[in-house]
Coordinates of C-alpha atoms in Angstrom, one line a residue:
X101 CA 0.0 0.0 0.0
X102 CA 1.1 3.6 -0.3
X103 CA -0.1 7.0 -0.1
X104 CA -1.6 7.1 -3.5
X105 CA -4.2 4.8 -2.5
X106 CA -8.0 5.6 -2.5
X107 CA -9.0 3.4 0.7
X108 CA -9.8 6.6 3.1
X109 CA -11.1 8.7 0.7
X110 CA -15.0 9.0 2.3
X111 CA -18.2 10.1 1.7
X112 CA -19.0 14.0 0.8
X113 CA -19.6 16.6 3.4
X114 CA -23.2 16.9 2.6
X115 CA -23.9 13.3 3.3
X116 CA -21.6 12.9 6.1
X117 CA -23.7 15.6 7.4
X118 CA -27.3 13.6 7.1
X119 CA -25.5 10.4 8.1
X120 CA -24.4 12.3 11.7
X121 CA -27.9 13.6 11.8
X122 CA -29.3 10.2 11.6
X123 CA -27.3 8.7 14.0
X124 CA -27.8 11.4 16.3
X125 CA -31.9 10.7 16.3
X126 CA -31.7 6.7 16.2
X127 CA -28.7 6.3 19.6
X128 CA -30.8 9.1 21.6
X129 CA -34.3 7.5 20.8
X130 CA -35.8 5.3 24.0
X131 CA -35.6 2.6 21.7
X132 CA -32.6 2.5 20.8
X133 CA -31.2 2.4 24.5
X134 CA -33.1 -0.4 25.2
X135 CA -31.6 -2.1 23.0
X136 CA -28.3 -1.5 24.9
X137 CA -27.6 -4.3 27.5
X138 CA -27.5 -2.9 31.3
X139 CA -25.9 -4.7 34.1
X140 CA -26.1 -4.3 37.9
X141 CA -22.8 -5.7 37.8
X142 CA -20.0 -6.5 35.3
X143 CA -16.6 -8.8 35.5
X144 CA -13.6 -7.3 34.4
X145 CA -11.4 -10.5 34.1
X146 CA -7.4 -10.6 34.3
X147 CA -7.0 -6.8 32.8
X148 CA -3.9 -6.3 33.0
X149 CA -1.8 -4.0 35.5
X150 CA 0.9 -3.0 33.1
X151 CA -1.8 -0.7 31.4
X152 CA -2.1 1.3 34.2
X153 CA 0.4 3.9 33.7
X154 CA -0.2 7.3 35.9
X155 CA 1.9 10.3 36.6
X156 CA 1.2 11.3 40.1
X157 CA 2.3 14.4 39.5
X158 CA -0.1 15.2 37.0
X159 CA -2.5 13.2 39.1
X160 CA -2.2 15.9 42.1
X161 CA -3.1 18.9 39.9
X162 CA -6.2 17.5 38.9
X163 CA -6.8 16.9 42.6
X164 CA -6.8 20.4 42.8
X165 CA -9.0 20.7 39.9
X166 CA -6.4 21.6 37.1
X167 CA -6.4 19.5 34.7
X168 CA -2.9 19.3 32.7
X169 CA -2.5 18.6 28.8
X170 CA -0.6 19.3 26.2
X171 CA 1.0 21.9 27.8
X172 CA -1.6 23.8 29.3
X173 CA -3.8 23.5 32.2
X174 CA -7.0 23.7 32.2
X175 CA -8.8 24.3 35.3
X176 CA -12.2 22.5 34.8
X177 CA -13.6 22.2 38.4
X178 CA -15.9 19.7 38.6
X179 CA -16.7 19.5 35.4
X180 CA -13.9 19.7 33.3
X181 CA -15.7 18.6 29.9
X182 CA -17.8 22.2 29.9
X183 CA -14.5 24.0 29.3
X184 CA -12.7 24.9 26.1
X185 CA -15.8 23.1 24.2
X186 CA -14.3 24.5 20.8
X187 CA -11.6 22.4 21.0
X188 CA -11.8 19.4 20.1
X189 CA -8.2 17.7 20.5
X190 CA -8.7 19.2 24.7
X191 CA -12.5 17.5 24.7
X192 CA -11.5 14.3 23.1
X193 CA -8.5 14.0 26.0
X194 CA -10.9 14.7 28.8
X195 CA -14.0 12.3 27.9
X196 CA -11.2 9.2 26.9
X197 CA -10.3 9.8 30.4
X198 CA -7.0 9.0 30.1
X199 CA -6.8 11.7 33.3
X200 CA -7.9 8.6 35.5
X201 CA -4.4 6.7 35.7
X202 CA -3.0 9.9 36.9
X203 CA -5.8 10.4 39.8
X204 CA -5.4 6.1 40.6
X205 CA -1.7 6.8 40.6
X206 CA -2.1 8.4 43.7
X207 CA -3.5 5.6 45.8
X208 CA -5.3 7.9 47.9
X209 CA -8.6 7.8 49.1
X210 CA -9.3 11.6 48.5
X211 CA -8.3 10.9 45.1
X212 CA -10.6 7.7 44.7
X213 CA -13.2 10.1 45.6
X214 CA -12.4 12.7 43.3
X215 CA -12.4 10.0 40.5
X216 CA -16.2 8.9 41.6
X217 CA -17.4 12.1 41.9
X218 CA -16.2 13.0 38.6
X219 CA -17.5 10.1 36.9
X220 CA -21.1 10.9 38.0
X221 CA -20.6 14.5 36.9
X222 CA -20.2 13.2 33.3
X223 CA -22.8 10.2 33.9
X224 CA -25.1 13.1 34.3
X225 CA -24.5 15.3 31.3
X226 CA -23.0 12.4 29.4
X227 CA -24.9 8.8 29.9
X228 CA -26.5 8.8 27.3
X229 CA -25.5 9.8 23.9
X230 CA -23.6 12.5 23.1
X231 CA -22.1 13.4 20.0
X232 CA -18.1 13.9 20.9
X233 CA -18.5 11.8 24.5
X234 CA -20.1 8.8 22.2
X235 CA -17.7 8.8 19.0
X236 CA -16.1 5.2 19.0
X237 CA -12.5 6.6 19.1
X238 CA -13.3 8.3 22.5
X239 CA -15.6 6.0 23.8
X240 CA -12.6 3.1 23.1
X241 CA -10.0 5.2 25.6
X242 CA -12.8 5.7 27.8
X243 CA -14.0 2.2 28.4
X244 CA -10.0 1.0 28.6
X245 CA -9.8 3.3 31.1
X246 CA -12.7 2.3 32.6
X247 CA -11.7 -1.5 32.6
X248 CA -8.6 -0.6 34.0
X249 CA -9.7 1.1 37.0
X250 CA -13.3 -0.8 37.8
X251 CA -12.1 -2.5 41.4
X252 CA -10.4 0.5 42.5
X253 CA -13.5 2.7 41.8
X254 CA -15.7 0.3 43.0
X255 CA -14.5 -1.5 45.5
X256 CA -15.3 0.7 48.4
X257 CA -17.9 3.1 46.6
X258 CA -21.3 3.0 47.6
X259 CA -24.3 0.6 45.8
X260 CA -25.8 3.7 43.7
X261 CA -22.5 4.8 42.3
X262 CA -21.5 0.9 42.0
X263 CA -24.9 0.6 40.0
X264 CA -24.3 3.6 37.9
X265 CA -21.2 2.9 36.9
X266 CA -21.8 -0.4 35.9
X267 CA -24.7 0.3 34.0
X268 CA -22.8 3.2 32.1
X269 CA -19.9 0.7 31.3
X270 CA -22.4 -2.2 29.9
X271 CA -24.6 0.2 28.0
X272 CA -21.2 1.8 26.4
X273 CA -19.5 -1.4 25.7
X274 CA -22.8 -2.5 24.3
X275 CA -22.9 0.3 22.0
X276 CA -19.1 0.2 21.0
X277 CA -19.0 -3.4 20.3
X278 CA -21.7 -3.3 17.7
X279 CA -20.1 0.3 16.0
X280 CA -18.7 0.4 12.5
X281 CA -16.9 3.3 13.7
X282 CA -18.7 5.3 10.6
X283 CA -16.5 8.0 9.6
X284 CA -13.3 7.3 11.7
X285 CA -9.7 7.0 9.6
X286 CA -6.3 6.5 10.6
X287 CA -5.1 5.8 14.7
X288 CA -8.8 7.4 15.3
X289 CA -10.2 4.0 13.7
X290 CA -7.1 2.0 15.4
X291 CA -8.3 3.3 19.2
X292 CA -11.8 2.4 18.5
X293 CA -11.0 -0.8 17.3
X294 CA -8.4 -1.1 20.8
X295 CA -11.5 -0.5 22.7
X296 CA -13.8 -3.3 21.1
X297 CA -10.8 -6.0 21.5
X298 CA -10.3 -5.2 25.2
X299 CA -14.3 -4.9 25.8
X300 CA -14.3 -8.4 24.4
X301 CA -11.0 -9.8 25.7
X302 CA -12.0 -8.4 29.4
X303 CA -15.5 -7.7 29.8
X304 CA -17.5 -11.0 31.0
X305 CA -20.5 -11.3 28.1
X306 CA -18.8 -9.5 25.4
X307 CA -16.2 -12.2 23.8
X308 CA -18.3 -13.6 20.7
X309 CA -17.2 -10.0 19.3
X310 CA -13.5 -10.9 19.7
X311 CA -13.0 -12.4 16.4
X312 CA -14.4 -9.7 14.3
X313 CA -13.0 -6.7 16.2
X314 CA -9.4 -8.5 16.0
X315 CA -9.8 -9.3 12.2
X316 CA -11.0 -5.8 11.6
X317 CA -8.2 -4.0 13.7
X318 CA -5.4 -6.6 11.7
X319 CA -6.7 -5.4 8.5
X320 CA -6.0 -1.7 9.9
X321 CA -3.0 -2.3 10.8
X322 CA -2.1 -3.8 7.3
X323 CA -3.4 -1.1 5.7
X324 CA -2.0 1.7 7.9
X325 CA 1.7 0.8 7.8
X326 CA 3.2 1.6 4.5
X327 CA 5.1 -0.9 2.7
X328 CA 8.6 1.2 4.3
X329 CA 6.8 1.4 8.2
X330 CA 5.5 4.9 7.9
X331 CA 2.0 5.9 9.0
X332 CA -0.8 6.3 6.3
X333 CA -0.9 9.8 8.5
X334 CA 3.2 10.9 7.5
X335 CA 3.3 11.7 11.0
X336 CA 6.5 10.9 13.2
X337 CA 4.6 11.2 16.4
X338 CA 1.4 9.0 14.8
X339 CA 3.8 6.3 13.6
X340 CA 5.2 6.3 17.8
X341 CA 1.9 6.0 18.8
X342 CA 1.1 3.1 16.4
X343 CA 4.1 1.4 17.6
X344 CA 3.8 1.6 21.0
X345 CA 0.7 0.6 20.8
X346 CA 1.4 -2.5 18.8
X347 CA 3.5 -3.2 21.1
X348 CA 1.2 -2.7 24.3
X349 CA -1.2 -5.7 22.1
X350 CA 1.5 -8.1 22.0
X351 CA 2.4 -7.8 25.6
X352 CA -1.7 -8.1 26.1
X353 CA -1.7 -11.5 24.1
X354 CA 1.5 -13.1 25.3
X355 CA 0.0 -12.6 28.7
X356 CA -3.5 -14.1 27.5
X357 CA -1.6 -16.8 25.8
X358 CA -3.1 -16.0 22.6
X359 CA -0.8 -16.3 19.5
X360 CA 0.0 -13.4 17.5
X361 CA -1.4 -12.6 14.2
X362 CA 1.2 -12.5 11.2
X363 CA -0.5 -8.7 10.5
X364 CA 1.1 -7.8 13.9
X365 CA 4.5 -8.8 14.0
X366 CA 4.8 -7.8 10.6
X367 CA 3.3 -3.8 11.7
X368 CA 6.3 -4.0 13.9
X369 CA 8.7 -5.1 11.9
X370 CA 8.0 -2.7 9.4
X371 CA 7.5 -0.1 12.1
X372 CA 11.1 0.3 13.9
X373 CA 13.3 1.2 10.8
X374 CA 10.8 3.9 10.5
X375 CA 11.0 5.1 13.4
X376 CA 14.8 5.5 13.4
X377 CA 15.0 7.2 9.7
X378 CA 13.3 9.6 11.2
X379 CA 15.3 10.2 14.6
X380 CA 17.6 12.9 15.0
X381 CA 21.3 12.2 16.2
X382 CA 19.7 13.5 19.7
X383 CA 17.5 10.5 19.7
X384 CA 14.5 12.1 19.2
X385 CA 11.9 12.4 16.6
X386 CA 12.0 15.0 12.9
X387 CA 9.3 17.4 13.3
X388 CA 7.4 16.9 10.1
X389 CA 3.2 17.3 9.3
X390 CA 2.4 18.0 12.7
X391 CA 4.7 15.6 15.0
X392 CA 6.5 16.5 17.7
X393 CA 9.8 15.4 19.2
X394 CA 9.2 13.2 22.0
X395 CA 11.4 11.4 24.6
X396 CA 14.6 9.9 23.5
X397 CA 14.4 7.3 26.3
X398 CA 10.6 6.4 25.4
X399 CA 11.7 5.8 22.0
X400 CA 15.0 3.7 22.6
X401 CA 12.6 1.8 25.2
X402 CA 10.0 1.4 22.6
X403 CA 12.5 0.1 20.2
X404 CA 14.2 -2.5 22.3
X405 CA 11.2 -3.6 22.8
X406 CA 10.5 -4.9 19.3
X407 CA 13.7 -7.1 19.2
X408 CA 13.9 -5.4 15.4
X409 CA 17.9 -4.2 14.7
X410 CA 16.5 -2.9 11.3
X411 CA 18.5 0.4 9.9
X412 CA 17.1 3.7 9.3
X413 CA 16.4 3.7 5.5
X414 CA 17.7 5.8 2.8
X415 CA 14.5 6.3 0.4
X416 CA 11.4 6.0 2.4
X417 CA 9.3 6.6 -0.8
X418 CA 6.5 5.2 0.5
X419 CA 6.0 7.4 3.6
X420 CA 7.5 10.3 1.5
X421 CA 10.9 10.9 3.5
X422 CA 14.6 11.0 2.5
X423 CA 17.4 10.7 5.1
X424 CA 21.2 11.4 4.7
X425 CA 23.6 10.1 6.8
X426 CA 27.3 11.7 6.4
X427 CA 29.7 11.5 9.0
X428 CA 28.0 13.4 11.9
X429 CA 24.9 14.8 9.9
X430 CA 21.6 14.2 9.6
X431 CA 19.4 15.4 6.6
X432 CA 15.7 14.5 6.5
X433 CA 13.7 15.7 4.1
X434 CA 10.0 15.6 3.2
X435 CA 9.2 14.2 -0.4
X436 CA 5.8 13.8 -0.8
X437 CA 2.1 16.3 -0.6
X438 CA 0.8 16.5 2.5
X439 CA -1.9 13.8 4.3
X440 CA -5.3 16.0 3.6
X441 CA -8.5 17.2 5.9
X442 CA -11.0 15.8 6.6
X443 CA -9.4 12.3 7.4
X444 CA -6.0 13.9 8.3
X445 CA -6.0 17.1 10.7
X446 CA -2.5 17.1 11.0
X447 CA -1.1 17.7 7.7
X448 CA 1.4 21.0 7.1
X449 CA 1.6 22.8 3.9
X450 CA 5.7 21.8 3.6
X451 CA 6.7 19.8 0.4
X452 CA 10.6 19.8 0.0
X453 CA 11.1 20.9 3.9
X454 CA 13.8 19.4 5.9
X455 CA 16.1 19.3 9.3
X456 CA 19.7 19.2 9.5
X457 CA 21.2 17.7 12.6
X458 CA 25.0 17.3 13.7
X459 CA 25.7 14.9 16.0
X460 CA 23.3 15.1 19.2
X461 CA 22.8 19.0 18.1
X462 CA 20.0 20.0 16.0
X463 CA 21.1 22.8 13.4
X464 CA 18.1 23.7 11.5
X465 CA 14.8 22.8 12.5
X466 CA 10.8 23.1 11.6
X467 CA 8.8 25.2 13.7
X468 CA 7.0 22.0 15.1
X469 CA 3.3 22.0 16.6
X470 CA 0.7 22.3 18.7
X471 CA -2.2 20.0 20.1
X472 CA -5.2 21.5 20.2
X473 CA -5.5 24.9 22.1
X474 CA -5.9 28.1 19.9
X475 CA -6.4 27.3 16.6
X476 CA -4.8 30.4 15.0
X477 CA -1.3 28.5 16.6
X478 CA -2.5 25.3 14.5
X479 CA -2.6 27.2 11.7
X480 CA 0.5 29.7 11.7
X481 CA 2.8 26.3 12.4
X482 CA 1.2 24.4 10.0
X483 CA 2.4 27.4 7.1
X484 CA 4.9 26.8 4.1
X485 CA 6.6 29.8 5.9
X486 CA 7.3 27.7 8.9
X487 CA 9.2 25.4 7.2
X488 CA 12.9 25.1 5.8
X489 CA 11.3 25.2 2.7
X490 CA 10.4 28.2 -0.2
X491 CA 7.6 29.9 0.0
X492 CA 6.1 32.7 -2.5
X493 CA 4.5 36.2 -1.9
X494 CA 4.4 35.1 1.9
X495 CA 1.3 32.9 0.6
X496 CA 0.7 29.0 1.4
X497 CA 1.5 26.3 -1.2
X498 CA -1.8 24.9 0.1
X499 CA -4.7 25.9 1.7
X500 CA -4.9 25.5 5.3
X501 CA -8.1 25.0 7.5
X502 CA -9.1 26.6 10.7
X503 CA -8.1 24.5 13.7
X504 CA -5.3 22.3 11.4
X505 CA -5.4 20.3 8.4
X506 CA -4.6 20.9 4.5
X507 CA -7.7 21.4 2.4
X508 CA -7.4 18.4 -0.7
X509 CA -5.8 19.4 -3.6
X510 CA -3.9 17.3 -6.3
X511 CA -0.5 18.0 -6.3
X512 CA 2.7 16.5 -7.5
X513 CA 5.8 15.7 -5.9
X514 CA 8.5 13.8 -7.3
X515 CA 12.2 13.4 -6.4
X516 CA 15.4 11.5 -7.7
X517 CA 18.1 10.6 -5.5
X518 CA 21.9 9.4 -6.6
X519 CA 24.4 8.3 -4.6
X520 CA 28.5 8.4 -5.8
X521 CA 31.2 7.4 -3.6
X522 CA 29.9 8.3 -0.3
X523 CA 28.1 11.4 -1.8
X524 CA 24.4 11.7 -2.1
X525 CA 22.3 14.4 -4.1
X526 CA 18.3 14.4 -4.4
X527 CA 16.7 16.3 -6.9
X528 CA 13.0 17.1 -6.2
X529 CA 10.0 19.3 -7.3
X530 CA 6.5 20.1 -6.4
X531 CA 4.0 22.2 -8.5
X532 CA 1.8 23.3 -5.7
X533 CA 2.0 27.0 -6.4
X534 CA 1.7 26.3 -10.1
X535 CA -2.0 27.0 -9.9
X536 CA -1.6 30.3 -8.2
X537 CA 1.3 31.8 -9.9
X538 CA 2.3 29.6 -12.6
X539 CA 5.7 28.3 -10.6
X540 CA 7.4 24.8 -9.9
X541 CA 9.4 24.8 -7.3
X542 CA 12.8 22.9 -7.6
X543 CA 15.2 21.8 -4.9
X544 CA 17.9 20.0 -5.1
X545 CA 20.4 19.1 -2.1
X546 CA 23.9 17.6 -1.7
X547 CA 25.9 16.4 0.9
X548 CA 29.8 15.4 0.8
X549 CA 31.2 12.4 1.9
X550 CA 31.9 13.1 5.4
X551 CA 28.8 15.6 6.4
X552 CA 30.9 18.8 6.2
X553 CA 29.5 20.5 2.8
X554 CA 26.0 20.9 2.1
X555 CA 24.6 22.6 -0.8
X556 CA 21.3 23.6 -1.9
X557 CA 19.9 25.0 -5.3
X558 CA 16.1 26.5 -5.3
X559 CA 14.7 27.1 -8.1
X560 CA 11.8 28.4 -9.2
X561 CA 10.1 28.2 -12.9
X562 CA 7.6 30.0 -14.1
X563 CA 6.9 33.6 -15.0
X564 CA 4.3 34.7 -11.7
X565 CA 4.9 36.0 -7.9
X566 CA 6.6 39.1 -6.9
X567 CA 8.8 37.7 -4.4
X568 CA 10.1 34.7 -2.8
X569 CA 11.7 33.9 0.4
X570 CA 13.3 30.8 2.0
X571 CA 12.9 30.4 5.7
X572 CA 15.8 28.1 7.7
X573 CA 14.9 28.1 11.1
X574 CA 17.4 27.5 13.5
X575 CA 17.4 25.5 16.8
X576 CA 17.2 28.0 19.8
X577 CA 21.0 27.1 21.0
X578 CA 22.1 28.1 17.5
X579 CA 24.0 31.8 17.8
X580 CA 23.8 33.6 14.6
X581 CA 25.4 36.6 12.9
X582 CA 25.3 38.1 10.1
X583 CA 27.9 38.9 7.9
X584 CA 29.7 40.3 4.4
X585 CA 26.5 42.7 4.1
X586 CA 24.0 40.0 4.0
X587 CA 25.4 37.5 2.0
X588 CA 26.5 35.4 4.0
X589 CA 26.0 34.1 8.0
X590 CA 28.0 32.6 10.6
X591 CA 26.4 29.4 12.8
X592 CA 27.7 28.4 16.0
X593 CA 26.2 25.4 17.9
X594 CA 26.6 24.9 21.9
X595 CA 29.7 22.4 21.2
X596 CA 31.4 25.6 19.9
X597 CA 31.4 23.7 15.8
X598 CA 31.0 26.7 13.8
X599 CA 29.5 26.5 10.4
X600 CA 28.9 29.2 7.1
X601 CA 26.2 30.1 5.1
X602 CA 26.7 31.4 1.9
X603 CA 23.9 32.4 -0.9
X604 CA 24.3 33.1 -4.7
X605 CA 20.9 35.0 -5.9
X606 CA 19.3 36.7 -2.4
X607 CA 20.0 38.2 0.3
X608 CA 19.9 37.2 3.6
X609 CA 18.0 38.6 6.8
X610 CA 17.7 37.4 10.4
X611 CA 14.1 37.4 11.4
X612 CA 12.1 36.2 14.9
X613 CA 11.1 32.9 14.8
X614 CA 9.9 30.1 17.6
X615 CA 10.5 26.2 17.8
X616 CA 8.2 24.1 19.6
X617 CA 9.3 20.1 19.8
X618 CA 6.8 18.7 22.3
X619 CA 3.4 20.6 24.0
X620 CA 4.2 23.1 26.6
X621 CA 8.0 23.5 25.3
X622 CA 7.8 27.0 23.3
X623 CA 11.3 28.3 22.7
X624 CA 11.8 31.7 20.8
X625 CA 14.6 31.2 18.0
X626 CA 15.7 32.6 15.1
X627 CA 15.2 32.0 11.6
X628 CA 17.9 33.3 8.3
X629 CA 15.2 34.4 5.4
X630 CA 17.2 34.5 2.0
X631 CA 15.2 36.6 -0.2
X632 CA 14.7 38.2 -3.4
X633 CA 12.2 39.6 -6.0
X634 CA 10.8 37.4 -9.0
X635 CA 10.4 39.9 -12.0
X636 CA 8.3 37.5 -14.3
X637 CA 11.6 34.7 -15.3
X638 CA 11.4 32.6 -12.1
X639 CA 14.9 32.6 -9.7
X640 CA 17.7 30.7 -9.0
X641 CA 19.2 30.9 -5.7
X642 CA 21.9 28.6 -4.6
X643 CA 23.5 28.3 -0.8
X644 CA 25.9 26.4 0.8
X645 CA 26.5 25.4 4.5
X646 CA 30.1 24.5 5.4
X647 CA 31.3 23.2 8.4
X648 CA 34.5 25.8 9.5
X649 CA 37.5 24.5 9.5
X650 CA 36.1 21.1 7.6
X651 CA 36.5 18.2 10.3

């Protein structure tokens, strides 16, 4: 499978529209509910404990009634699902209660209580269905969580709540193990499907559904893994999550004695190359179409764990990445459009961006993102602009949507690479401003044996624009200065390795910028703009980046 495939491509907005509309009427009706199987009492059978994973820290905010994600902290009271309704990525955290490991963490009784009386908050506003609160992907972290935590919340609560709870939790399972998860795509679909295998692996009365909901989640997982590991999504971050959870299933069936489909073992397989073409020599993550960095130590855990010794590849044409590996540097470089809204949110308007790392120190960067929060962030570091990457008349290649995402549009991207004695050049090209000024944008990049000499040419062909301007962001520890009347720059990394930039065909400038490589962790930076003005016969700008003294 690769990214040209048509599999997700889903119904129009109009009908998705009447479908939601429909559902809506049918799961609130009296009917409907009865239909749902409620139970005084349920058995949650040999869950296991290596699931529940808590940070107490976390877990004593909420206590406090501040509830911390991504980041921010949102102080929600008792009711932490009325706040910040508009967004979506904050609402989806708070009703998949992932929260509750964090409060169980604690193994106190105040926070026990705290859990209950938070649980029949929502069971008031939220027991029956709800549009967000009831969507399978939420409903499938909800009801793991829920699993995961039933003796401790019940074991000393009272018979009402006990009833309530139970009742909630048999109705909801009822309702997720018969969804077809309508509308759902990507590691949304996968979490859904995670919550209708543990319903049935876990959940006495539910395990005729087992079958189904493990075929179905196998196929996903086929499907969603590119032929090279990548995610369907190009994420990094999507592709870590995938992993780990793939991970977290085989643990779940080796201690369940059940053997492990071929579709699994292969996902991994295929998964932990990926995962290290796109590391950094710091360990961590690239940040490309709306990843972030993550933990170096979660990753080299996570990729013990799949016994794989796999190397990063070269040409991940599949996924759409290109990596270089010379001497100490690291090149990574985006080859392919964009995933696209509406079954995508995280996609950035980037084709032919790229990071440059030396060693463990990160040289130029992408500006990273956000989850969730205000969407006007979403949508200024999801921008060409934000990118090591050209962009014209300080305009968008593509159009991108309020709260995140890339608006379809056809586009082409295509590359060549060639490799000669150590010494690799890619040639690549995309034609998404071509439809707004008439311009193809050409890059091509080469790096010398030993990871000292880099050299770009952009090009631009075509007759439109006014102006162009290529933005290299730099790391935060990166000191830069310019020199020879802004033609040239001087890069010095914390080690003290000092590197030049030199341009042929603009002129450079040293502009504000900020990097962000996981939530909460805003830096301000800089960012060296070469620019120049397009006077109707397209430009050709060439730079280089040297290494100072050469070793």
């Amino acid at each position: 499978m690769s990214l040209k495939t048509k599999k997700n491509i889903h119904h129009s907005a109009l009908s998705h529209r009447w479908l939601q509309k429909l559902r809506a009427h049918i799961y609130r009706s009296p009917l409907y509910l009865v239909t749902l199987k409620k139970k005084n009492h349920l058995d949650v059978t040999d869950f296991p404990v290596f699931l529940r994973q808590g940070k107490t820290q976390d877990g004593k905010q909420i206590l406090s009634e501040k509830f911390p994600f991504a980041g921010r902290v949102y102080e929600g009271g008792a009711t932490p699902w009325t706040v910040a309704q508009d967004d979506d990525v904050w609402q989806t955290y708070v009703h998949g209660y992932q929260w509750l490991a964090d409060l169980c963490a604690l193994e106190d009784p105040h926070a026990l209580v705290k859990a209950r009386h938070l649980l029949s908050e929502w069971l008031d506003l939220h027991g029956v269905w709800t549009p967000l609160a009831w969507q399978s992907d939420v409903m499938g972290d909800r009801l793991v969580s829920w699993m995961s935590y039933a003796d401790q919340l019940t074991v000393s609560a009272d018979e009402p709540f006990k009833k309530s709870f139970f009742n909630s939790l048999s109705m909801q399972a009822s309702h997720l193990s018969r969804s077809f998860c309508k509308g759902l795509t990507g590691y949304r679909l996968i979490r859904a499907l995670r919550g209708q295998v543990y319903i049935a692996l876990f959940l006495q009365g539910f395990q005729k559904g087992f079958d189904k909901a493990l075929s179905r989640l196998m196929v996903e997982f086929d499907e969603q893994i590119l032929a090279d590991g990548g995610h369907i999504s190009r994420s990094p971050t999507i592709l870590l999550h995938m992993l780990s959870f793939a991970l977290e299933l085989k643990q779940v069936f080796e201690a369940q004695k059940i053997e492990l489909p071929d579709a699994l073992n292969r996902a991994i397989d295929r998964m932990a190359p990926m995962i290290r073409t796109l590391r950094h020599g710091d360990g961590a993550l690239a940040l490309f179409q709306g990843g972030q960095a993550s933990e170096k130590m979660q990753i080299e855990e996570l990729l013990e764990q799949t016994g794989n010794q796999g190397h990063a590849l070269s040409d991940a044409r599949h996924s759409g990445y290109e990596r270089i590996e010379a001497g100490q540097s690291v090149l990574i470089m985006d080859v392919a459009a964009p995933p696209f809204a509406p079954d995508y949110r995280n996609g950035h308007a980037a084709p032919l961006s790229f990071e440059l790392s030396l060693g463990e120190e990160r040289l130029l960067v992408n500006c990273g993102a956000v989850l969730g929060g205000d969407p006007s962030w979403q949508e200024a570091l999801g921008a060409t602009a934000a990118h090591n990457t050209l962009s014209v008349d300080d305009k968008n290649c593509l159009q991108l949507l309020h709260g995140g995402g890339v608006a379809k549009r056809e586009i082409k991207v295509s590359y060549q690479r060639f490799e000669e004695n150590g010494q690799v050049l890619i040639d690549a090209k995309h034609d998404a401003y071509f439809d707004a000024f008439g311009l193809i944008h050409e890059r091509s990049v080469y790096i010398n044996k030993v990871g000292t000499d880099v050299r770009f040419e952009d090009k631009l062909v075509g007759m439109g624009g006014n102006h162009f301007a290529i933005s290299l962001h730099l790391h935060p520890d990166v000191q830069a200065s310019l020199v020879q009347d802004g033609q040239a720059a001087l890069l010095k990394l914390p080690s003290g390795a000092g590197w030049h930039l030199r341009v042929q065909g603009g002129k450079l400038d040293l502009r504000e910028s900020v990097y962000i490589s996981n939530p909460g962790q805003m830096r301000h930076t800089d960012q060296i703009l070469i620019q120049g003005p397009l006077r109707g016969e397209g430009a050709d700008i060439k730079w280089r980046l040297s290494k100072i003294g050469g070793v």
